[in-house]
Coordinates of C-alpha atoms in Angstrom, one line a residue:
Chain A
M1 CA -68.3 132.4 169.8
K2 CA -68.3 134.1 166.5
Y3 CA -70.3 133.1 163.4
A4 CA -70.7 134.1 159.8
F5 CA -74.3 135.0 159.8
Y6 CA -76.5 134.1 156.9
P7 CA -79.9 135.7 157.4
G8 CA -81.4 134.4 154.2
C9 CA -83.9 136.3 152.0
V10 CA -87.0 135.9 154.0
S11 CA -85.8 137.3 157.4
R12 CA -84.9 140.5 155.3
G13 CA -88.2 140.4 153.5
G14 CA -91.6 138.6 154.5
T15 CA -90.6 137.8 158.1
P16 CA -88.5 140.7 159.4
E17 CA -89.5 139.7 163.0
L18 CA -87.3 136.7 162.6
Y19 CA -84.3 138.9 162.1
T20 CA -85.3 141.1 165.1
S21 CA -85.8 138.3 167.5
T22 CA -82.5 136.6 166.5
M23 CA -80.6 139.8 167.1
A24 CA -82.3 140.1 170.4
I25 CA -81.3 136.8 171.8
A26 CA -77.9 136.3 170.1
G27 CA -76.0 138.7 172.5
K28 CA -77.5 137.0 175.6
L29 CA -76.5 133.6 174.3
G30 CA -72.9 134.8 173.7
I31 CA -73.3 134.3 169.9
E32 CA -71.5 137.0 167.9
L33 CA -72.8 137.3 164.4
E34 CA -70.9 138.8 161.5
E35 CA -73.3 139.1 158.5
I36 CA -71.9 137.8 155.2
V37 CA -72.6 141.0 153.3
G38 CA -73.4 140.5 149.6
A39 CA -74.2 136.7 150.0
S40 CA -76.8 135.6 147.5
C41 CA -80.0 133.5 147.9
T42 CA -79.2 129.8 148.4
G43 CA -81.6 129.0 145.5
A44 CA -84.1 127.4 148.2
G45 CA -84.3 124.2 146.1
V46 CA -86.0 126.2 143.3
L47 CA -82.9 127.3 141.4
Q48 CA -81.7 123.7 141.8
E49 CA -84.6 122.7 139.6
K50 CA -82.7 124.4 136.8
G51 CA -79.5 122.6 137.6
L52 CA -77.5 121.7 140.7
K53 CA -74.4 123.4 139.5
L54 CA -75.9 126.7 139.3
G55 CA -77.0 126.6 143.0
D56 CA -73.8 125.0 144.1
T57 CA -71.9 127.9 142.5
L58 CA -73.9 130.4 144.4
N59 CA -73.5 128.6 147.6
A60 CA -69.8 128.1 147.2
R61 CA -69.6 131.8 146.7
T62 CA -71.2 132.4 150.1
F63 CA -68.9 129.8 151.7
A64 CA -65.9 131.5 150.3
M65 CA -67.2 134.9 151.6
A66 CA -67.5 133.4 155.0
E67 CA -63.9 132.0 154.8
R68 CA -62.8 135.5 153.7
L69 CA -64.2 136.9 157.0
G70 CA -61.9 134.4 158.8
L71 CA -64.9 132.3 160.0
T72 CA -65.5 128.7 159.5
T73 CA -69.1 128.2 160.8
I74 CA -72.0 129.7 158.9
L75 CA -75.1 130.2 161.2
N76 CA -78.5 129.9 159.5
I77 CA -81.9 130.9 160.8
C78 CA -83.8 129.1 158.1
S79 CA -84.4 125.4 157.8
T80 CA -84.5 125.7 154.0
C81 CA -81.2 127.6 153.8
Q82 CA -79.6 125.1 156.2
G83 CA -80.7 122.2 154.0
V84 CA -79.8 123.7 150.7
M85 CA -76.4 124.8 151.9
A86 CA -75.6 121.5 153.6
Q87 CA -76.3 119.6 150.4
A88 CA -74.2 122.0 148.3
N89 CA -71.4 121.6 150.7
Q90 CA -71.6 117.9 150.6
R91 CA -71.4 117.8 146.8
L92 CA -68.5 120.3 146.8
L93 CA -66.5 118.4 149.4
A94 CA -67.0 115.1 147.8
D95 CA -65.4 116.0 144.4
A96 CA -62.2 118.0 144.3
D97 CA -62.6 118.4 140.4
Y98 CA -66.0 119.7 140.8
L99 CA -64.9 122.2 143.5
A100 CA -62.1 123.4 141.3
E101 CA -64.5 123.9 138.3
I102 CA -66.8 126.0 140.6
N103 CA -63.9 128.0 142.0
E104 CA -63.1 129.0 138.5
E105 CA -66.5 130.7 138.4
L106 CA -65.7 132.6 141.7
E107 CA -62.3 133.7 140.5
P108 CA -63.4 137.0 138.9
E109 CA -64.6 138.2 142.3
G110 CA -61.3 137.1 143.9
L111 CA -63.0 134.3 145.8
E112 CA -62.0 130.8 146.4
Y113 CA -63.8 128.2 148.6
T114 CA -61.2 125.9 150.3
G115 CA -63.8 123.5 151.8
R116 CA -63.4 124.5 155.5
V117 CA -66.9 125.7 156.1
V118 CA -69.4 124.1 158.5
I119 CA -73.0 125.0 158.2
K120 CA -75.3 125.1 161.3
H121 CA -78.7 126.3 162.1
L122 CA -79.3 128.4 165.1
A123 CA -81.1 125.5 166.9
W124 CA -78.0 123.3 166.4
V125 CA -75.7 126.0 167.7
I126 CA -77.8 126.4 170.8
V127 CA -77.8 122.8 171.7
E128 CA -74.4 121.7 170.4
E129 CA -72.3 124.8 171.3
V130 CA -74.1 127.2 173.7
G131 CA -75.6 124.2 175.6
L132 CA -79.0 123.7 177.0
D133 CA -77.8 124.3 180.6
A134 CA -76.4 127.7 179.5
L135 CA -79.7 128.4 177.9
K136 CA -81.6 127.4 181.0
A137 CA -79.4 129.7 183.0
L138 CA -80.5 132.6 180.8
V139 CA -84.2 131.8 181.3
T140 CA -85.5 134.5 183.7
N141 CA -89.2 134.1 182.6
P142 CA -90.0 130.4 182.2
L143 CA -93.1 129.5 180.4
P144 CA -94.8 126.9 182.6
G145 CA -98.1 125.7 181.3
L146 CA -97.3 126.8 177.7
K147 CA -97.8 124.0 175.4
A148 CA -95.7 124.4 172.2
A149 CA -95.9 122.1 169.1
P150 CA -92.5 122.0 167.3
F151 CA -92.6 122.2 163.5
Y152 CA -89.2 121.6 162.1
G153 CA -89.5 122.2 158.2
C154 CA -88.4 119.6 155.7
Y155 CA -84.9 120.9 154.9
I156 CA -83.5 120.8 158.4
L157 CA -84.3 117.0 158.6
R158 CA -84.0 115.6 155.0
P159 CA -81.9 114.3 153.3
S160 CA -80.6 113.1 156.6
S161 CA -77.2 112.1 155.2
A162 CA -76.5 115.7 154.1
L163 CA -77.7 117.2 157.5
G164 CA -75.5 114.9 159.6
L165 CA -78.5 113.3 161.3
D166 CA -76.8 109.9 161.3
Q167 CA -73.9 111.2 163.4
N168 CA -76.3 113.6 165.4
P169 CA -79.6 111.7 165.8
G170 CA -80.7 114.1 168.5
R171 CA -81.1 116.9 165.9
E172 CA -84.7 115.5 165.3
Q173 CA -85.5 116.4 168.9
Y174 CA -83.7 119.8 169.4
L175 CA -86.8 121.9 169.2
E176 CA -88.4 119.7 172.0
R177 CA -85.2 120.2 174.1
I178 CA -85.1 123.8 173.6
I179 CA -89.0 124.2 174.4
E180 CA -88.3 122.3 177.6
A181 CA -85.3 124.5 178.5
C182 CA -87.5 127.5 178.1
G183 CA -89.9 126.0 180.7
A184 CA -92.7 125.2 178.2
E185 CA -94.0 121.8 177.4
P186 CA -93.4 120.4 173.9
V187 CA -96.5 118.9 172.2
N188 CA -96.0 115.7 170.0
F189 CA -98.3 115.6 167.0
P190 CA -98.3 113.7 163.7
G191 CA -97.2 116.7 161.5
R192 CA -94.1 117.8 163.3
L193 CA -91.7 116.5 160.6
K194 CA -93.9 117.0 157.6
C195 CA -94.2 119.7 154.9
C196 CA -95.9 123.0 155.6
G197 CA -97.0 123.2 151.9
F198 CA -95.2 126.5 151.3
P199 CA -93.2 125.3 148.2
I200 CA -96.5 124.8 146.4
L201 CA -98.4 127.8 147.7
L202 CA -98.2 129.5 144.4
I203 CA -98.5 126.4 142.4
N204 CA -101.3 124.4 143.9
E205 CA -102.9 126.6 146.7
R206 CA -105.6 124.1 147.5
N207 CA -103.1 121.4 148.5
S208 CA -100.9 123.9 150.3
M209 CA -103.8 125.2 152.3
K210 CA -104.9 121.7 153.2
M211 CA -101.4 121.1 154.6
V212 CA -101.6 124.3 156.7
A213 CA -105.0 123.3 158.0
D214 CA -104.1 119.8 158.8
H215 CA -101.0 120.6 160.7
T216 CA -102.4 123.7 162.6
I217 CA -105.7 121.9 163.5
S218 CA -103.8 118.7 164.4
A219 CA -101.5 120.7 166.7
K220 CA -104.4 122.4 168.3
E221 CA -106.3 119.2 168.9
H222 CA -103.2 117.8 170.6
G223 CA -103.3 120.7 173.0
A224 CA -100.9 123.2 171.6
D225 CA -101.2 126.8 172.6
C226 CA -98.8 127.7 169.7
M227 CA -96.4 126.1 167.2
V228 CA -92.7 126.8 167.0
T229 CA -90.6 126.7 163.8
P230 CA -87.0 127.2 162.8
C231 CA -88.0 127.9 159.3
P232 CA -89.4 131.3 158.0
L233 CA -90.9 129.7 155.0
C234 CA -93.0 127.5 157.2
H235 CA -93.8 130.6 159.2
L236 CA -95.0 132.4 156.0
N237 CA -97.4 129.6 155.3
L238 CA -98.6 128.5 158.8
D239 CA -99.0 132.0 160.0
G240 CA -99.5 134.2 156.9
Q241 CA -101.9 131.8 155.2
Q242 CA -103.6 130.5 158.2
P243 CA -106.7 132.7 157.7
N244 CA -106.9 131.4 154.1
A245 CA -106.5 127.7 155.2
A246 CA -109.1 128.2 157.9
G247 CA -111.6 129.8 155.4
R248 CA -111.1 126.7 153.1
A249 CA -111.4 124.3 156.0
G250 CA -114.6 126.1 157.1
R251 CA -113.5 126.4 160.7
K252 CA -111.5 128.8 163.0
I253 CA -108.0 127.7 163.8
G254 CA -106.1 130.6 165.5
V255 CA -102.9 128.8 166.3
P256 CA -100.1 131.3 166.8
I257 CA -96.8 130.4 165.0
L258 CA -93.6 131.5 166.8
H259 CA -90.2 131.7 165.2
L260 CA -87.8 129.7 167.4
P261 CA -85.8 132.8 168.6
Q262 CA -89.2 134.3 169.7
L263 CA -89.9 131.5 172.1
I264 CA -86.4 131.7 173.5
G265 CA -86.7 135.5 173.7
L266 CA -90.0 135.3 175.7
A267 CA -88.3 132.9 178.1
M268 CA -85.4 135.3 178.4
G269 CA -87.7 138.1 179.4
F270 CA -88.0 140.1 176.2
S271 CA -91.4 141.6 175.6
P272 CA -93.5 140.3 172.7
K273 CA -93.1 143.7 171.0
E274 CA -89.3 143.5 171.2
L275 CA -89.5 140.1 169.4
G276 CA -91.7 141.5 166.6
M277 CA -94.7 139.3 167.7
N278 CA -97.0 142.3 166.8
Q279 CA -96.1 141.7 163.2
H280 CA -97.8 138.2 163.0
I281 CA -101.0 137.5 161.1
V282 CA -102.3 135.3 163.7
S283 CA -102.6 137.1 167.1
T284 CA -100.3 135.9 169.8
K285 CA -102.1 137.7 172.5
A286 CA -104.0 134.7 174.2
M287 CA -100.8 132.6 174.1
V288 CA -98.7 135.5 175.6
E289 CA -101.2 135.9 178.4
K290 CA -101.1 132.2 179.1
A291 CA -97.3 132.2 179.2
S292 CA -97.6 135.1 181.7
V293 CA -94.9 137.2 180.0
R294 CA -94.8 140.9 180.2
A295 CA -96.7 142.6 177.5
Chain B
M1 CA -82.4 90.8 173.1
Q2 CA -86.0 91.4 174.1
A3 CA -88.1 92.8 171.3
N4 CA -91.0 95.0 172.3
L5 CA -93.3 95.4 169.3
R6 CA -96.4 97.5 169.1
V7 CA -98.1 96.3 165.9
S8 CA -101.1 97.8 164.3
R9 CA -104.0 95.3 164.0
Y10 CA -107.0 95.6 161.7
D11 CA -109.5 92.8 161.0
P12 CA -112.0 93.8 158.3
E13 CA -114.3 90.9 159.2
A14 CA -114.6 92.0 163.0
P15 CA -118.1 93.1 163.9
E16 CA -117.0 96.7 164.1
P17 CA -113.7 97.0 162.1
S18 CA -111.3 99.5 163.5
A19 CA -107.4 99.7 163.9
R20 CA -105.9 99.0 167.3
M21 CA -102.3 98.5 168.6
Q22 CA -101.2 95.2 170.0
D23 CA -98.2 94.6 172.0
Y24 CA -95.8 91.7 171.8
Q25 CA -92.7 90.9 173.9
I26 CA -90.6 88.2 172.4
E27 CA -86.9 87.1 172.8
V28 CA -85.0 87.4 169.6
P29 CA -81.3 87.2 168.6
E30 CA -79.4 90.5 168.2
H31 CA -79.1 90.2 164.5
F32 CA -82.9 90.0 163.8
T33 CA -84.6 92.4 161.4
V34 CA -88.1 93.7 162.0
L35 CA -89.4 91.2 159.5
D36 CA -87.6 88.3 161.3
A37 CA -89.4 89.5 164.6
L38 CA -92.8 89.8 163.0
I39 CA -92.5 86.3 161.4
Q40 CA -91.6 84.9 164.8
V41 CA -94.6 86.5 166.3
R42 CA -96.8 85.0 163.5
E43 CA -95.2 81.6 163.8
E44 CA -95.0 81.4 167.6
E45 CA -97.4 83.9 169.2
D46 CA -100.2 84.9 166.9
P47 CA -100.9 83.1 163.6
S48 CA -103.6 85.6 162.7
L49 CA -101.1 88.4 162.1
A50 CA -101.3 89.4 158.4
M51 CA -98.3 90.9 156.5
R52 CA -96.7 90.7 153.1
C53 CA -93.1 89.3 152.7
S54 CA -91.2 87.1 150.3
C55 CA -87.4 87.4 149.6
R56 CA -86.3 88.6 153.0
A57 CA -83.3 90.3 151.1
S58 CA -84.5 93.7 150.0
I59 CA -85.1 92.6 146.5
C60 CA -88.8 91.8 146.1
G61 CA -90.1 95.0 147.7
S62 CA -93.0 93.2 149.5
C63 CA -92.4 94.0 153.1
A64 CA -92.6 97.9 153.1
M65 CA -94.4 99.1 156.3
R66 CA -94.0 102.0 158.7
V67 CA -91.6 101.4 161.4
N68 CA -91.6 104.1 164.1
G69 CA -93.6 106.2 161.8
Q70 CA -91.4 105.9 158.8
A71 CA -91.8 103.7 155.7
R72 CA -89.1 101.1 155.6
L73 CA -88.5 97.6 154.3
A74 CA -89.0 95.4 157.3
C75 CA -86.4 92.9 156.0
K76 CA -83.7 95.7 155.6
T77 CA -84.3 97.2 159.1
R78 CA -82.4 95.8 162.0
L79 CA -84.6 95.7 165.1
S80 CA -81.6 96.8 167.2
A81 CA -81.2 100.0 165.1
V82 CA -84.8 101.1 165.7
A83 CA -85.3 100.0 169.2
A84 CA -85.0 102.8 171.9
E85 CA -84.4 102.0 175.5
G86 CA -87.8 101.4 177.2
E87 CA -89.9 102.2 174.1
P88 CA -91.7 99.7 171.9
V89 CA -91.0 99.6 168.2
T90 CA -94.1 100.8 166.4
I91 CA -95.1 98.8 163.3
E92 CA -98.0 100.0 161.1
P93 CA -99.1 99.5 157.6
M94 CA -97.9 101.9 154.9
G95 CA -99.7 105.3 154.6
N96 CA -101.7 106.8 151.8
Q97 CA -103.2 103.5 151.0
R98 CA -106.3 101.5 152.1
V99 CA -105.5 98.9 154.8
V100 CA -106.7 95.4 153.9
K101 CA -105.7 93.6 157.1
D102 CA -103.1 94.3 159.8
L103 CA -100.0 95.3 157.8
V104 CA -101.3 94.6 154.4
V105 CA -102.4 97.5 152.1
D106 CA -104.3 97.5 148.9
L107 CA -101.7 98.4 146.3
G108 CA -104.2 99.4 143.8
L109 CA -103.5 103.1 144.0
F110 CA -99.7 102.4 143.6
W111 CA -100.2 100.4 140.4
N112 CA -102.8 102.6 138.9
K113 CA -100.4 105.5 139.1
I114 CA -97.6 103.4 137.6
R115 CA -99.8 102.4 134.8
A116 CA -100.9 106.0 134.2
V117 CA -97.4 107.0 133.1
E118 CA -97.4 104.2 130.4
P119 CA -94.3 102.4 131.8
Y120 CA -93.1 100.8 128.6
L121 CA -90.9 102.0 125.7
Q122 CA -92.7 103.8 122.9
P123 CA -90.0 103.9 120.2
A124 CA -90.6 106.1 117.2
G125 CA -90.0 105.0 113.6
D126 CA -89.5 101.5 112.1
E127 CA -88.4 98.7 114.2
P128 CA -84.7 97.9 113.7
E129 CA -83.9 94.6 112.3
E130 CA -82.0 93.6 115.4
E131 CA -82.0 95.2 118.9
Y132 CA -82.3 99.0 119.6
I133 CA -78.8 100.5 120.3
A134 CA -78.2 102.9 123.2
S135 CA -74.8 104.1 124.2
D136 CA -73.5 103.5 127.6
E137 CA -73.3 107.1 128.5
S138 CA -76.9 107.7 127.5
M139 CA -78.1 105.0 129.9
Q140 CA -76.0 106.0 132.9
N141 CA -78.7 108.3 134.4
L142 CA -81.3 105.6 134.1
I143 CA -79.5 103.3 136.5
T144 CA -81.0 104.7 139.8
P145 CA -84.6 104.9 138.6
M146 CA -84.3 101.4 137.1
G147 CA -83.4 100.1 140.5
C148 CA -86.9 100.8 141.8
I149 CA -88.3 97.6 143.4
M150 CA -91.9 98.9 143.6
C151 CA -92.2 98.6 147.3
G152 CA -94.3 101.7 147.7
A153 CA -92.4 103.2 150.6
C154 CA -92.2 106.5 148.8
V155 CA -95.9 106.6 148.1
S156 CA -96.6 105.7 151.7
D157 CA -94.9 108.8 153.1
C158 CA -95.5 111.3 150.3
T159 CA -96.8 114.5 151.9
A160 CA -98.4 115.7 148.6
L161 CA -100.4 112.5 148.1
E162 CA -101.6 112.8 151.7
V163 CA -103.6 115.8 150.7
D164 CA -104.3 115.0 147.0
E165 CA -104.8 111.5 145.7
N166 CA -104.7 112.9 142.2
F167 CA -101.0 113.5 142.5
L168 CA -99.1 110.8 140.4
G169 CA -96.6 110.5 143.3
P170 CA -92.9 109.7 143.5
A171 CA -92.8 106.2 142.3
A172 CA -94.7 106.8 139.1
L173 CA -92.9 110.1 138.4
A174 CA -89.5 108.3 138.9
K175 CA -90.8 105.7 136.5
A176 CA -91.9 108.4 134.0
Y177 CA -88.4 109.9 134.1
R178 CA -86.9 106.5 133.3
F179 CA -88.7 106.5 130.0
V180 CA -88.5 110.3 129.2
A181 CA -84.7 110.1 129.6
D182 CA -84.4 106.8 127.7
P183 CA -82.8 107.5 124.3
R184 CA -84.8 104.8 122.6
D185 CA -88.2 106.3 123.6
G186 CA -90.0 108.3 121.0
A187 CA -92.8 109.6 123.1
S188 CA -90.9 111.9 125.4
H189 CA -92.6 115.1 124.3
E190 CA -96.1 113.7 124.8
R191 CA -95.1 112.3 128.1
L192 CA -93.7 115.7 129.3
Q193 CA -96.9 117.4 128.1
T194 CA -98.9 115.0 130.3
L195 CA -96.5 115.6 133.3
N196 CA -96.9 119.3 133.0
E197 CA -100.6 119.0 133.9
Y198 CA -102.3 118.9 137.3
G199 CA -101.2 115.9 139.3
G200 CA -97.8 115.9 137.5
V201 CA -94.4 117.2 138.3
W202 CA -95.4 120.6 139.7
D203 CA -97.5 119.2 142.6
C204 CA -94.5 117.7 144.4
T205 CA -93.8 119.7 147.5
R206 CA -89.9 119.0 147.4
C207 CA -90.2 117.7 151.0
Y208 CA -87.5 115.0 150.4
M209 CA -89.6 112.3 152.2
C210 CA -89.4 110.0 149.3
V211 CA -85.6 110.4 149.1
E212 CA -85.4 109.7 152.7
V213 CA -87.6 106.5 152.7
C214 CA -86.5 104.9 149.4
P215 CA -84.6 101.7 150.4
V216 CA -82.7 101.5 147.2
G217 CA -81.6 104.9 146.4
V218 CA -83.9 105.9 143.5
A219 CA -84.2 109.3 145.0
P220 CA -87.6 110.0 143.2
M221 CA -87.8 113.7 144.2
D222 CA -84.4 114.3 142.4
R223 CA -85.9 112.6 139.4
I224 CA -89.0 114.8 139.5
M225 CA -86.8 118.0 139.6
E226 CA -85.0 116.7 136.5
L227 CA -88.3 116.3 134.8
R228 CA -89.4 119.8 135.8
D229 CA -86.2 121.2 133.9
S230 CA -87.2 119.0 131.0
V231 CA -90.7 120.1 131.0
M232 CA -89.6 123.8 130.9
N233 CA -87.1 123.1 128.1
E234 CA -89.4 120.9 126.0
V235 CA -92.9 122.1 126.6
G236 CA -92.3 125.6 127.8
V237 CA -93.0 128.0 130.6
T238 CA -96.8 127.5 130.7
T239 CA -97.7 126.7 134.3
P240 CA -97.6 128.5 137.6
G241 CA -94.8 126.1 138.6
A242 CA -92.6 126.9 135.6
R243 CA -93.2 130.6 135.9
H244 CA -92.3 130.3 139.7
V245 CA -88.9 128.9 138.7
E246 CA -88.3 131.5 136.1
S247 CA -89.3 134.4 138.3
F248 CA -87.1 133.1 141.1
A249 CA -84.1 132.9 138.8
R250 CA -84.8 136.3 137.3
S251 CA -84.8 138.0 140.7
V252 CA -81.7 136.3 142.0
A253 CA -79.8 137.0 138.8
R254 CA -80.8 140.6 138.9
S255 CA -80.4 141.5 142.6
G256 CA -78.7 138.6 144.3
W257 CA -81.7 137.7 146.4
L258 CA -85.3 136.8 146.2
D259 CA -88.0 139.2 145.2
E260 CA -90.8 137.5 147.2
T261 CA -93.7 139.7 146.1
M262 CA -92.7 139.6 142.3
L263 CA -92.4 135.8 142.7
A264 CA -96.1 135.6 143.6
V265 CA -97.2 137.9 140.9
D266 CA -95.2 136.1 138.2
S267 CA -96.3 132.6 139.3
W268 CA -100.0 133.6 139.2
G269 CA -99.4 135.5 136.0
R270 CA -98.9 139.3 135.8
F271 CA -102.3 139.7 134.0
N272 CA -104.2 137.5 136.2
I273 CA -106.3 140.2 137.6
P274 CA -108.9 138.2 139.5
K275 CA -106.1 136.4 141.4
L276 CA -104.2 139.5 142.1
L277 CA -107.4 141.2 143.4
S278 CA -108.2 138.3 145.6
Q279 CA -104.8 138.7 147.3
A280 CA -105.6 142.4 148.2
P281 CA -106.8 141.5 151.9
L282 CA -103.7 139.5 152.6
G283 CA -101.5 142.2 151.1
L284 CA -103.1 144.9 153.3
R285 CA -102.8 142.7 156.4
V286 CA -99.1 142.3 155.7
L287 CA -98.6 145.9 154.8
V288 CA -100.3 147.1 158.1
R289 CA -97.8 144.8 160.0
G290 CA -94.9 146.5 158.2
K291 CA -93.7 143.4 156.3
L292 CA -94.7 143.7 152.7
P293 CA -91.5 143.2 150.8
L294 CA -91.3 145.7 148.1
P295 CA -91.2 144.2 144.6
W296 CA -89.2 145.3 141.5
P297 CA -88.2 148.0 140.8
F298 CA -87.9 148.9 144.4
H299 CA -86.3 145.6 145.4
H300 CA -82.8 146.6 146.1
K301 CA -79.7 144.9 144.7
R302 CA -77.3 143.2 147.2
A303 CA -73.5 144.2 147.1
G304 CA -71.8 142.1 144.5
A305 CA -75.1 141.4 142.6
E306 CA -73.3 141.9 139.4
F307 CA -71.1 138.8 140.1
V308 CA -74.2 136.7 140.9
G309 CA -75.6 137.9 137.5
R310 CA -72.3 136.8 135.9
I311 CA -72.6 133.3 137.4
F312 CA -76.1 133.0 135.9
K313 CA -75.0 134.3 132.4
R314 CA -72.1 131.8 132.2
W315 CA -74.2 128.9 133.5
E316 CA -77.0 129.7 130.9
S317 CA -74.5 130.0 128.1
R318 CA -72.8 126.8 128.9
K319 CA -76.2 125.0 129.2
Q320 CA -77.1 126.1 125.7

């Protein structure tokens, strides 16, 4: 299965271990990735504050580039990119005149978006196209006893109409299903569908850190050894800012935050180092020992 | 069908008041809503169950409550749509507000925030002899915010309010938009100045929770994003939130992708030395782990960045 791969800005910047771990597991899963070279940022909801049409034009450019590669499914590894692209695609497909206006902006680059692109996050591709049975068959190093709390990230869940959750209600449970397929135990906790606080980290740090503390402490109190997220922006806040949040909360937290492909990679037998887990801010050592994976 | 309801109960007059869950199994017709089922419980099983409801037709906004963890109008939610095989339907009072009894919350916080945005027209100049005139086109974008039924569902599930009660919240900000965007209002500039402050438009996390739970399609977050653009245009780029947007746009327009490090520096303020110094330990930790994204001028351009820059230029010239 071949996909137009959109790595997003953050897997090429602040969380390079997401890129590394995605590449590590993709081949084993039979996922062939052709990167959309030259694709721009989706806008991440921020450029959309200046105007939806600006963001939609940038995303239509990326969709047209995927079509030029002869591919119709874009594979994302970021909840935010997934949500922003899905919303842009929904608007573009809903109004032929709007799409034509936007295509005029792409014309100087020789691009045209014809509306054939489907946008899927890696988690969706694994469950809906690779299949959980196929994933289980690739698990050589199951993670029994490891309790993992899923943390989805807003944009892979909401707005549900743009993300096809009405047609695919199971998407709200895919992380749990993948965690189970890896032989680990999913932990249910109140924050799993909430905001990590990253969008306001640079705007209202106090509120952002309260969200990090609330979610990580809650996950820990519900028994989690680690949290798992399909969103690198959530990772930046929950992992990168966890010491800051812990300091403000006046207590130790120490909950490792795994990117989704890292959890899968551990179950497939990759070493933590091969998955870039040595690049985390919060140590993954105790969790790795508990999961009995090779160091 | 059999309805298995797990309802949150709270009696403030109990010797030691605390919330507890109570299960009810009742037989109901297939077409019943959650509200129909609760009313049946109250009338036939347990008259002590307290809830608010009135019109039963999604108009009055009285019966907002959390069903399976998400704020909904009980009268607009079919029981069969939320009942999973073998699982009870969980019904709790709205969040972010003080519970008075069972499913009834104190709406004081909600109304205080609505009042804080001065939800009435403040026209400038002399009163016209007859009515104020507004064109059809100028009122089109007010239709959705004017549809708000004040149910409080968005306030219940707002993730920013959950951590900071000072935030105006989605309902009040959507209401503020309704007056800022009204061509008859003469106080838009002052309103936007207020909304630019702490607790205003920049404290929204853009989590889409309010968009998801609003039962009438007001999409408060989308209105907040429009207010942010108005604030930047009318009041200026004076806050970390506004600088965040401008820096983001600058880096994507220049290189095609996000300059994460410069985004942080610009948002705090390039000359905010105490803040920049305070981030040194994190910067060092990230550097040691080999993942500090190099900022401008080392942030490389992506292939075709000139075409991205062109899209920005054309968009800006059209906007002006």
